[in-house]
Coordinates of C-alpha atoms and ligand atoms in Angstrom, one line a residue:
M1 CA 24.2 -11.4 -4.5
E2 CA 24.4 -7.7 -5.2
V3 CA 22.1 -4.7 -5.2
Y4 CA 22.1 -2.1 -7.9
K5 CA 20.3 1.2 -7.5
F6 CA 19.5 3.4 -10.5
G7 CA 18.3 6.9 -9.7
G8 CA 15.9 9.1 -11.6
A9 CA 18.6 10.7 -13.8
S10 CA 19.7 7.3 -15.1
V11 CA 16.3 6.4 -16.4
K12 CA 15.1 9.9 -17.5
D13 CA 14.6 8.8 -21.1
A14 CA 14.6 5.8 -23.5
N15 CA 18.4 5.9 -23.9
G16 CA 18.8 5.8 -20.1
V17 CA 16.7 2.6 -20.0
K18 CA 18.8 1.1 -22.8
N19 CA 22.0 2.1 -21.0
L20 CA 20.7 0.4 -17.8
S21 CA 20.1 -2.7 -19.8
T22 CA 23.7 -2.6 -21.1
I23 CA 25.1 -2.2 -17.6
V24 CA 23.0 -5.1 -16.2
N25 CA 24.0 -7.3 -19.2
Q26 CA 27.6 -6.7 -18.5
T27 CA 27.3 -7.7 -14.8
K28 CA 29.0 -10.9 -14.0
N29 CA 27.1 -11.6 -10.8
K30 CA 23.6 -12.7 -12.0
Q31 CA 22.1 -12.7 -8.6
L32 CA 21.0 -9.1 -8.8
L33 CA 18.4 -7.0 -7.1
I34 CA 17.8 -3.8 -9.0
V35 CA 16.2 -0.9 -7.2
I36 CA 14.9 1.9 -9.4
S37 CA 13.6 5.5 -8.8
A38 CA 11.0 7.3 -10.7
M39 CA 12.0 8.5 -14.2
G40 CA 13.8 11.9 -14.4
R41 CA 11.8 14.5 -12.5
T42 CA 8.6 12.5 -12.2
T43 CA 8.4 12.7 -8.4
D44 CA 8.5 16.5 -8.6
A45 CA 5.7 16.5 -11.1
L46 CA 3.6 14.1 -9.0
E47 CA 4.2 16.3 -6.0
K48 CA 2.9 19.2 -8.1
L49 CA -0.1 17.2 -9.1
T50 CA -0.9 16.3 -5.5
K51 CA -0.7 20.0 -4.5
A52 CA -2.9 21.1 -7.4
Y53 CA -5.5 18.5 -6.6
F54 CA -5.6 19.7 -2.9
E55 CA -5.9 23.3 -3.9
G56 CA -8.6 22.5 -6.4
L57 CA -6.6 24.0 -9.3
D58 CA -7.7 23.5 -12.8
T59 CA -4.1 22.5 -13.8
V60 CA -4.7 19.0 -12.4
S61 CA -5.6 17.4 -15.7
E62 CA -2.8 19.2 -17.5
I63 CA -0.1 18.0 -15.1
F64 CA -1.6 14.5 -15.0
G65 CA -1.6 14.5 -18.8
S66 CA 2.0 15.6 -19.1
I67 CA 3.2 12.9 -16.7
R68 CA 1.3 10.3 -18.6
A69 CA 2.5 11.5 -22.0
S70 CA 6.2 11.5 -20.9
H71 CA 6.0 7.9 -19.8
E72 CA 4.1 6.8 -22.9
A73 CA 6.7 8.6 -25.1
I74 CA 9.5 6.6 -23.4
A75 CA 7.7 3.3 -23.9
D76 CA 6.9 4.3 -27.5
E77 CA 10.5 4.7 -28.2
L78 CA 11.5 1.5 -26.4
F79 CA 8.9 -0.9 -27.9
Q80 CA 8.3 -1.2 -31.6
D81 CA 5.3 -3.5 -31.0
K82 CA 2.4 -1.3 -30.0
D83 CA 0.5 -4.2 -28.7
H84 CA 3.2 -5.0 -26.1
P85 CA 1.7 -5.5 -22.6
V86 CA 3.8 -2.6 -21.3
F87 CA 1.3 -0.2 -22.7
N88 CA -1.5 -1.8 -20.8
D89 CA 0.5 -1.9 -17.6
I90 CA 1.2 1.8 -17.9
A91 CA -2.4 2.6 -18.5
N92 CA -3.6 0.5 -15.5
T93 CA -1.1 2.2 -13.2
F94 CA -2.4 5.6 -14.2
V95 CA -5.9 4.5 -13.4
E96 CA -4.9 4.3 -9.7
I97 CA -4.2 8.0 -9.7
E98 CA -7.4 8.8 -11.7
W99 CA -9.5 7.1 -9.0
I100 CA -8.0 9.2 -6.3
L101 CA -8.4 12.5 -8.3
E102 CA -12.1 11.8 -8.8
D103 CA -12.7 11.9 -5.1
E104 CA -12.6 14.8 -2.6
P105 CA -9.2 15.4 -1.1
F106 CA -8.5 14.5 2.5
D107 CA -5.3 14.0 4.6
F108 CA -2.6 15.5 2.5
D109 CA 0.3 13.2 3.6
Y110 CA -1.7 10.0 3.0
I111 CA -2.9 11.1 -0.5
Y112 CA 0.6 12.3 -1.3
D113 CA 2.0 8.9 -0.8
Q114 CA -0.7 7.1 -2.8
I115 CA -0.1 9.5 -5.7
V116 CA 3.6 10.0 -5.6
S117 CA 4.5 6.3 -5.3
V118 CA 3.2 5.7 -8.8
G119 CA 6.4 7.2 -10.2
E120 CA 8.4 4.2 -9.1
L121 CA 5.7 1.7 -10.1
L122 CA 5.8 3.1 -13.6
S123 CA 9.6 3.3 -14.0
T124 CA 10.1 -0.3 -12.8
K125 CA 7.3 -1.7 -15.0
I126 CA 8.8 0.0 -18.0
V127 CA 12.4 -1.2 -17.2
S128 CA 11.3 -4.7 -16.3
H129 CA 9.4 -5.1 -19.6
Y130 CA 12.3 -3.6 -21.5
L131 CA 14.9 -5.9 -20.0
N132 CA 12.8 -9.0 -20.8
Y133 CA 12.4 -7.6 -24.3
A134 CA 16.2 -7.2 -24.6
G135 CA 16.7 -10.8 -23.5
I136 CA 17.4 -10.2 -19.8
D137 CA 14.9 -12.5 -18.1
N138 CA 13.8 -10.8 -14.8
Q139 CA 11.1 -10.7 -12.3
W140 CA 9.2 -7.4 -11.3
V141 CA 8.3 -7.3 -7.7
D142 CA 6.3 -4.9 -5.6
A143 CA 8.5 -3.4 -2.9
R144 CA 5.4 -2.8 -0.8
N145 CA 5.1 -6.5 -0.2
Y146 CA 8.5 -6.3 1.5
I147 CA 9.3 -2.9 3.0
Q148 CA 6.9 -2.6 5.9
T149 CA 6.5 0.8 7.7
D150 CA 4.4 2.5 10.3
N151 CA 1.8 5.0 9.1
T152 CA 4.0 8.1 9.1
Y153 CA 3.1 9.1 5.6
R154 CA 5.8 10.8 3.6
E155 CA 8.5 9.6 6.1
G156 CA 7.6 6.0 6.8
K157 CA 9.6 4.4 9.6
V158 CA 10.7 0.9 8.7
D159 CA 9.6 -2.1 10.7
W160 CA 12.8 -4.0 10.5
T161 CA 11.6 -7.2 12.0
K162 CA 8.7 -7.6 9.6
T163 CA 10.7 -6.3 6.6
S164 CA 13.7 -8.6 7.1
H165 CA 11.5 -11.6 7.6
L166 CA 9.6 -11.0 4.4
I167 CA 12.7 -10.3 2.4
E168 CA 14.7 -13.3 3.7
S169 CA 11.9 -15.7 3.4
Q170 CA 10.6 -14.7 0.0
L171 CA 13.2 -12.9 -2.0
T172 CA 16.3 -15.1 -1.5
A173 CA 14.9 -18.0 -3.5
L174 CA 13.6 -15.8 -6.3
L175 CA 17.0 -14.1 -6.7
Q176 CA 18.6 -17.5 -7.3
K177 CA 16.5 -17.8 -10.4
K178 CA 16.7 -14.4 -12.1
P179 CA 17.4 -10.8 -11.5
V180 CA 14.7 -9.0 -9.5
I181 CA 13.5 -5.5 -10.4
T182 CA 11.8 -3.4 -7.6
Q183 CA 11.0 0.2 -6.6
G184 CA 13.0 2.5 -4.4
F185 CA 11.3 5.0 -2.0
I186 CA 8.0 3.1 -1.3
G187 CA 6.7 0.8 1.3
S188 CA 3.5 -0.3 2.9
T189 CA 1.7 -0.1 6.2
S190 CA 0.3 -3.2 7.9
E191 CA -3.1 -2.2 6.5
N192 CA -1.6 -2.3 3.0
F193 CA -1.6 1.5 2.4
T194 CA 1.3 2.8 0.5
T195 CA 3.9 4.9 2.3
T196 CA 7.1 6.7 1.1
L197 CA 10.4 6.9 2.9
G198 CA 11.1 10.6 2.4
R199 CA 12.4 12.4 -0.7
E200 CA 15.4 10.8 -2.3
G201 CA 14.7 7.7 -0.3
S202 CA 15.6 5.1 -3.0
D203 CA 19.2 4.8 -1.8
Y204 CA 17.8 3.9 1.6
S205 CA 15.5 1.2 0.0
A206 CA 18.6 -0.3 -1.7
A207 CA 20.4 -0.4 1.7
I208 CA 17.4 -2.0 3.4
F209 CA 17.1 -4.8 0.8
A210 CA 20.9 -5.3 0.9
S211 CA 21.2 -5.5 4.6
C212 CA 18.3 -8.0 4.9
L213 CA 19.7 -10.1 2.0
K214 CA 23.3 -9.8 3.4
A215 CA 24.3 -8.6 -0.1
G216 CA 28.0 -8.7 -1.1
A217 CA 27.8 -5.1 -2.3
V218 CA 25.5 -2.2 -3.3
T219 CA 26.2 -0.1 -6.3
I220 CA 24.5 3.3 -6.7
W221 CA 24.7 4.3 -10.4
K222 CA 24.8 8.1 -10.7
D223 CA 25.4 10.9 -13.1
V224 CA 28.7 11.8 -11.3
P225 CA 31.9 9.8 -11.3
G226 CA 31.6 8.9 -7.6
V227 CA 31.9 10.8 -4.4
L228 CA 33.8 14.1 -5.0
N229 CA 35.4 16.3 -2.4
A230 CA 33.0 19.2 -3.4
D231 CA 30.0 19.7 -5.5
P232 CA 31.0 20.8 -9.1
K233 CA 28.1 23.2 -8.9
W234 CA 30.1 25.4 -6.5
F235 CA 33.7 24.4 -7.2
D236 CA 35.6 24.3 -10.5
Q237 CA 38.3 22.0 -9.1
T238 CA 36.9 18.8 -7.6
E239 CA 38.6 15.5 -6.9
L240 CA 37.2 12.0 -6.9
I241 CA 37.6 10.2 -3.6
P242 CA 38.3 6.5 -4.5
Q243 CA 38.0 5.1 -1.0
L244 CA 35.9 6.4 1.8
N245 CA 35.1 4.9 5.2
Y246 CA 31.6 4.7 6.5
H247 CA 32.2 7.2 9.2
D248 CA 33.3 10.0 6.8
A249 CA 30.5 9.1 4.4
I250 CA 27.9 9.5 7.2
E251 CA 29.5 12.8 8.2
L252 CA 29.5 14.1 4.6
A253 CA 25.9 13.0 4.0
Y254 CA 24.8 14.5 7.4
Y255 CA 26.3 17.9 6.6
G256 CA 24.5 17.9 3.2
A257 CA 26.6 16.2 0.6
T258 CA 23.7 15.1 -1.7
V259 CA 25.6 12.2 -3.3
I260 CA 24.1 9.6 -0.9
H261 CA 21.0 9.8 1.2
P262 CA 22.1 10.1 4.9
K263 CA 20.0 7.1 6.0
T264 CA 21.7 4.8 3.6
I265 CA 25.0 4.1 5.3
K266 CA 24.0 2.7 8.7
P267 CA 22.3 -0.5 7.5
L268 CA 25.3 -1.2 5.2
Q269 CA 27.9 -0.3 7.9
N270 CA 26.1 -2.6 10.4
N271 CA 26.5 -5.5 8.0
S272 CA 29.9 -4.5 6.5
I273 CA 28.5 -4.3 3.0
P274 CA 30.6 -2.1 0.7
L275 CA 28.8 0.7 -1.2
H276 CA 30.1 1.6 -4.6
V277 CA 29.1 4.9 -6.2
R278 CA 29.7 4.8 -9.9
S279 CA 28.8 6.7 -13.1
F280 CA 26.2 5.2 -15.4
L281 CA 27.7 7.4 -18.1
N282 CA 31.1 5.7 -17.7
P283 CA 30.3 2.2 -16.2
Q284 CA 33.9 1.0 -16.7
A285 CA 35.3 3.5 -14.2
E286 CA 35.8 2.4 -10.6
G287 CA 34.1 5.3 -8.9
T288 CA 34.1 5.4 -5.1
T289 CA 33.9 2.6 -2.6
I290 CA 32.6 3.2 0.8
S291 CA 33.6 0.5 3.2
N292 CA 35.4 -0.4 6.5
T293 CA 38.7 1.1 5.3
G294 CA 40.5 2.5 8.3
K295 CA 41.7 5.4 6.2
P296 CA 40.3 8.9 6.8
L297 CA 39.4 11.1 3.8
P298 CA 42.6 11.8 1.8
I299 CA 41.7 15.4 1.1
P300 CA 39.6 18.2 2.6
S301 CA 36.0 18.0 1.5
F302 CA 33.6 20.9 1.1
I303 CA 29.8 21.0 1.5
F304 CA 27.9 24.1 0.6
K305 CA 24.4 24.9 1.6
V306 CA 22.9 28.1 0.3
D307 CA 19.7 30.0 1.3
Q308 CA 20.4 29.7 5.0
V309 CA 18.8 31.7 7.7
L310 CA 21.0 32.6 10.7
I311 CA 18.8 33.0 13.7
S312 CA 20.1 34.4 17.0
I313 CA 17.9 33.8 20.1
L314 CA 18.5 36.0 23.2
P315 CA 16.7 36.1 26.6
K316 CA 14.7 39.4 26.6
D317 CA 16.2 40.5 29.9
F318 CA 19.9 40.0 29.2
S319 CA 20.0 37.0 31.4
F320 CA 22.3 34.1 30.5
I321 CA 21.3 31.3 28.1
I322 CA 21.0 28.3 30.4
E323 CA 20.1 24.7 30.0
E324 CA 16.5 25.4 30.6
N325 CA 16.3 27.9 27.7
L326 CA 18.1 25.4 25.4
S327 CA 15.7 22.7 26.3
H328 CA 12.8 25.0 25.6
I329 CA 14.3 26.2 22.3
F330 CA 14.9 22.6 21.1
D331 CA 11.3 21.7 22.0
I332 CA 10.2 24.5 19.7
L333 CA 12.6 23.4 16.9
H334 CA 11.3 19.8 17.3
K335 CA 7.7 20.9 17.2
Y336 CA 8.2 22.6 13.8
K337 CA 10.4 19.8 12.5
I338 CA 13.3 22.1 11.9
K339 CA 16.8 20.6 11.2
V340 CA 19.6 22.7 12.7
N341 CA 22.5 22.7 10.3
T342 CA 24.9 24.3 12.7
M343 CA 24.7 26.0 16.1
L344 CA 26.7 28.0 18.6
N345 CA 26.0 29.0 22.2
S346 CA 27.4 32.1 24.0
A347 CA 26.6 33.6 27.3
L348 CA 23.8 35.8 26.0
S349 CA 22.6 34.2 22.8
F350 CA 22.1 30.9 21.0
S351 CA 22.6 30.9 17.2
I352 CA 21.5 28.4 14.6
S353 CA 21.6 28.1 10.9
V354 CA 18.6 26.5 9.2
D355 CA 17.3 26.0 5.7
N356 CA 15.0 28.8 4.6
D357 CA 11.6 27.1 4.4
E358 CA 9.5 30.3 4.6
E359 CA 6.4 28.7 6.1
K360 CA 8.3 26.8 8.9
I361 CA 10.7 29.7 9.6
T362 CA 7.8 32.2 10.1
K363 CA 6.1 29.9 12.5
L364 CA 9.4 29.2 14.3
I365 CA 10.2 32.9 14.7
T366 CA 6.7 33.7 16.0
A367 CA 6.9 30.9 18.5
L368 CA 10.4 31.9 19.7
S369 CA 9.5 35.6 20.0
V370 CA 7.0 34.9 22.7
T371 CA 9.9 34.3 25.1
Y372 CA 13.0 35.5 23.4
K373 CA 14.4 38.4 21.4
V374 CA 15.0 36.9 18.0
K375 CA 17.3 38.3 15.3
Y376 CA 17.8 36.8 11.9
N377 CA 19.7 37.2 8.7
K378 CA 18.5 35.6 5.4
D379 CA 20.5 34.7 2.3
M380 CA 23.4 33.2 4.2
E381 CA 25.7 30.4 3.0
L382 CA 26.9 27.6 5.1
V383 CA 30.1 25.9 4.3
T384 CA 31.3 22.7 6.0
I385 CA 34.9 21.6 5.6
R386 CA 35.7 18.1 6.7
Y387 CA 39.5 17.8 7.4
Y388 CA 40.0 21.5 7.1
N389 CA 43.2 23.6 7.3
Q390 CA 43.9 27.3 7.2
Q391 CA 44.4 27.2 3.4
T392 CA 41.0 25.7 2.7
I393 CA 39.3 28.1 5.1
D394 CA 41.0 31.1 3.3
R395 CA 39.9 29.7 0.0
V396 CA 36.2 29.6 0.8
T397 CA 36.1 32.8 2.8
E398 CA 37.6 34.9 0.1
N399 CA 35.4 38.0 -0.4
K400 CA 33.0 36.7 2.3
K401 CA 32.0 38.0 5.7
V402 CA 31.9 35.2 8.3
L403 CA 29.1 35.6 10.8
L404 CA 29.5 32.4 12.7
E405 CA 32.3 29.8 12.9
V406 CA 32.2 26.5 14.7
K407 CA 35.2 24.1 14.7
S408 CA 35.8 20.6 16.0
R409 CA 38.9 18.6 15.5
H410 CA 38.0 17.5 11.9
T411 CA 35.2 19.7 10.9
C412 CA 34.8 23.5 10.4
Q413 CA 31.5 25.2 9.7
M414 CA 31.1 28.8 8.7
V415 CA 27.9 30.8 8.1
M416 CA 28.8 33.7 5.8
K417 CA 27.6 36.1 3.2
D418 CA 29.1 38.1 0.3
N419 CA 31.3 40.9 1.5
N420 CA 29.6 44.0 0.1
Ligands
LIG1 N1 11.8 9.4 -6.7 C1 12.0 9.8 -5.3 C2 12.5 11.2 -5.3 O1 12.7 11.8 -6.3 C3 13.0 8.9 -4.6 C4 14.4 8.9 -5.1 O2 14.6 9.4 -6.2 O3 15.3 8.5 -4.4 O4 12.6 11.7 -4.2
LIG2 MG1 16.1 10.7 -7.3

């Protein structure tokens, strides 16, 4: 059996749903589990709705109305018969949010998951009905009956023992009968409360199902031709990487290549399940295959992160940075859940580059300033080059001033800004 994952961009409108149905129809392997994200930018909109509800803004009903209208419009375009059960299904799903919105808000993270998860419930219901309508008999299942997590809302940690037991014992038989449609991104606690796995977590869901089912392969259908050696947003000349090993894929995802969610690779690698990244706009093309190939990346790859803050931390009395300081600094970073994108240690200072999340960074700098002298520069860019050489370094640093550079054997990272 195989797992297909369709992201938000692939089902952003009625044509997207029709295209998905064509791709599924052309698949030879009929034992298929299809994991789907929320349509288009629905998750962002539901996030906005949750915030507005918490802040007691009067935009709540407007945001809610527009999310509802966009889903109804897609269904309208897909189903000629206005008595089709899909319309009832959509209405009932929205009722779940309405109930929450009528109450007083409490516990942001918990409420967030109960509201935001509805995006995936809606998209899968619409797609499942549409596939049936188009003659592709399928079964809609609720991912929350399978993916079991702890109660870390917005970042549920998967209970692998329970999850794999449920998936193996209940989904295997179903998949032999017909394709199964389910949601990415969502799971459930042991008390049956909905959790989410973290933004962009649908790839991870696909990997969880695949590893528990010992799938033959996972295909992530995207709006790019596969894994490229750089993001076309920053580079005009990019190249497709046809074959990639798990190790390089993890490194690229870790440094911020957004093509695959970083948590996705491990469950697949542990079970030697190949991961295909292919374009839903050009389904005939091969795309990229990530597998156990021994070969390293054939070409240097670039990952850009903008809006970085470069923070230098120095003991106030010019003493050396020692292990004790580092341990203290990391405790503070951990406390504010700050991910360090790169770091460098010298005798008198410790420097890090982090994403500019205003709220977190302000708290971090305040906390560090109690013990250390803290200097920082905003609006920095971080470039990571995997399999670098001097030529690639020269290329990205043209007209830039490099403030920090860290090199290992295969990876070079530079924090820089425009040279003016
Ligand atoms: N819909 C969720 C998000 O936008 C999960 C996903 O797309 O992977 O973050
Ligand atoms: Mg998405």
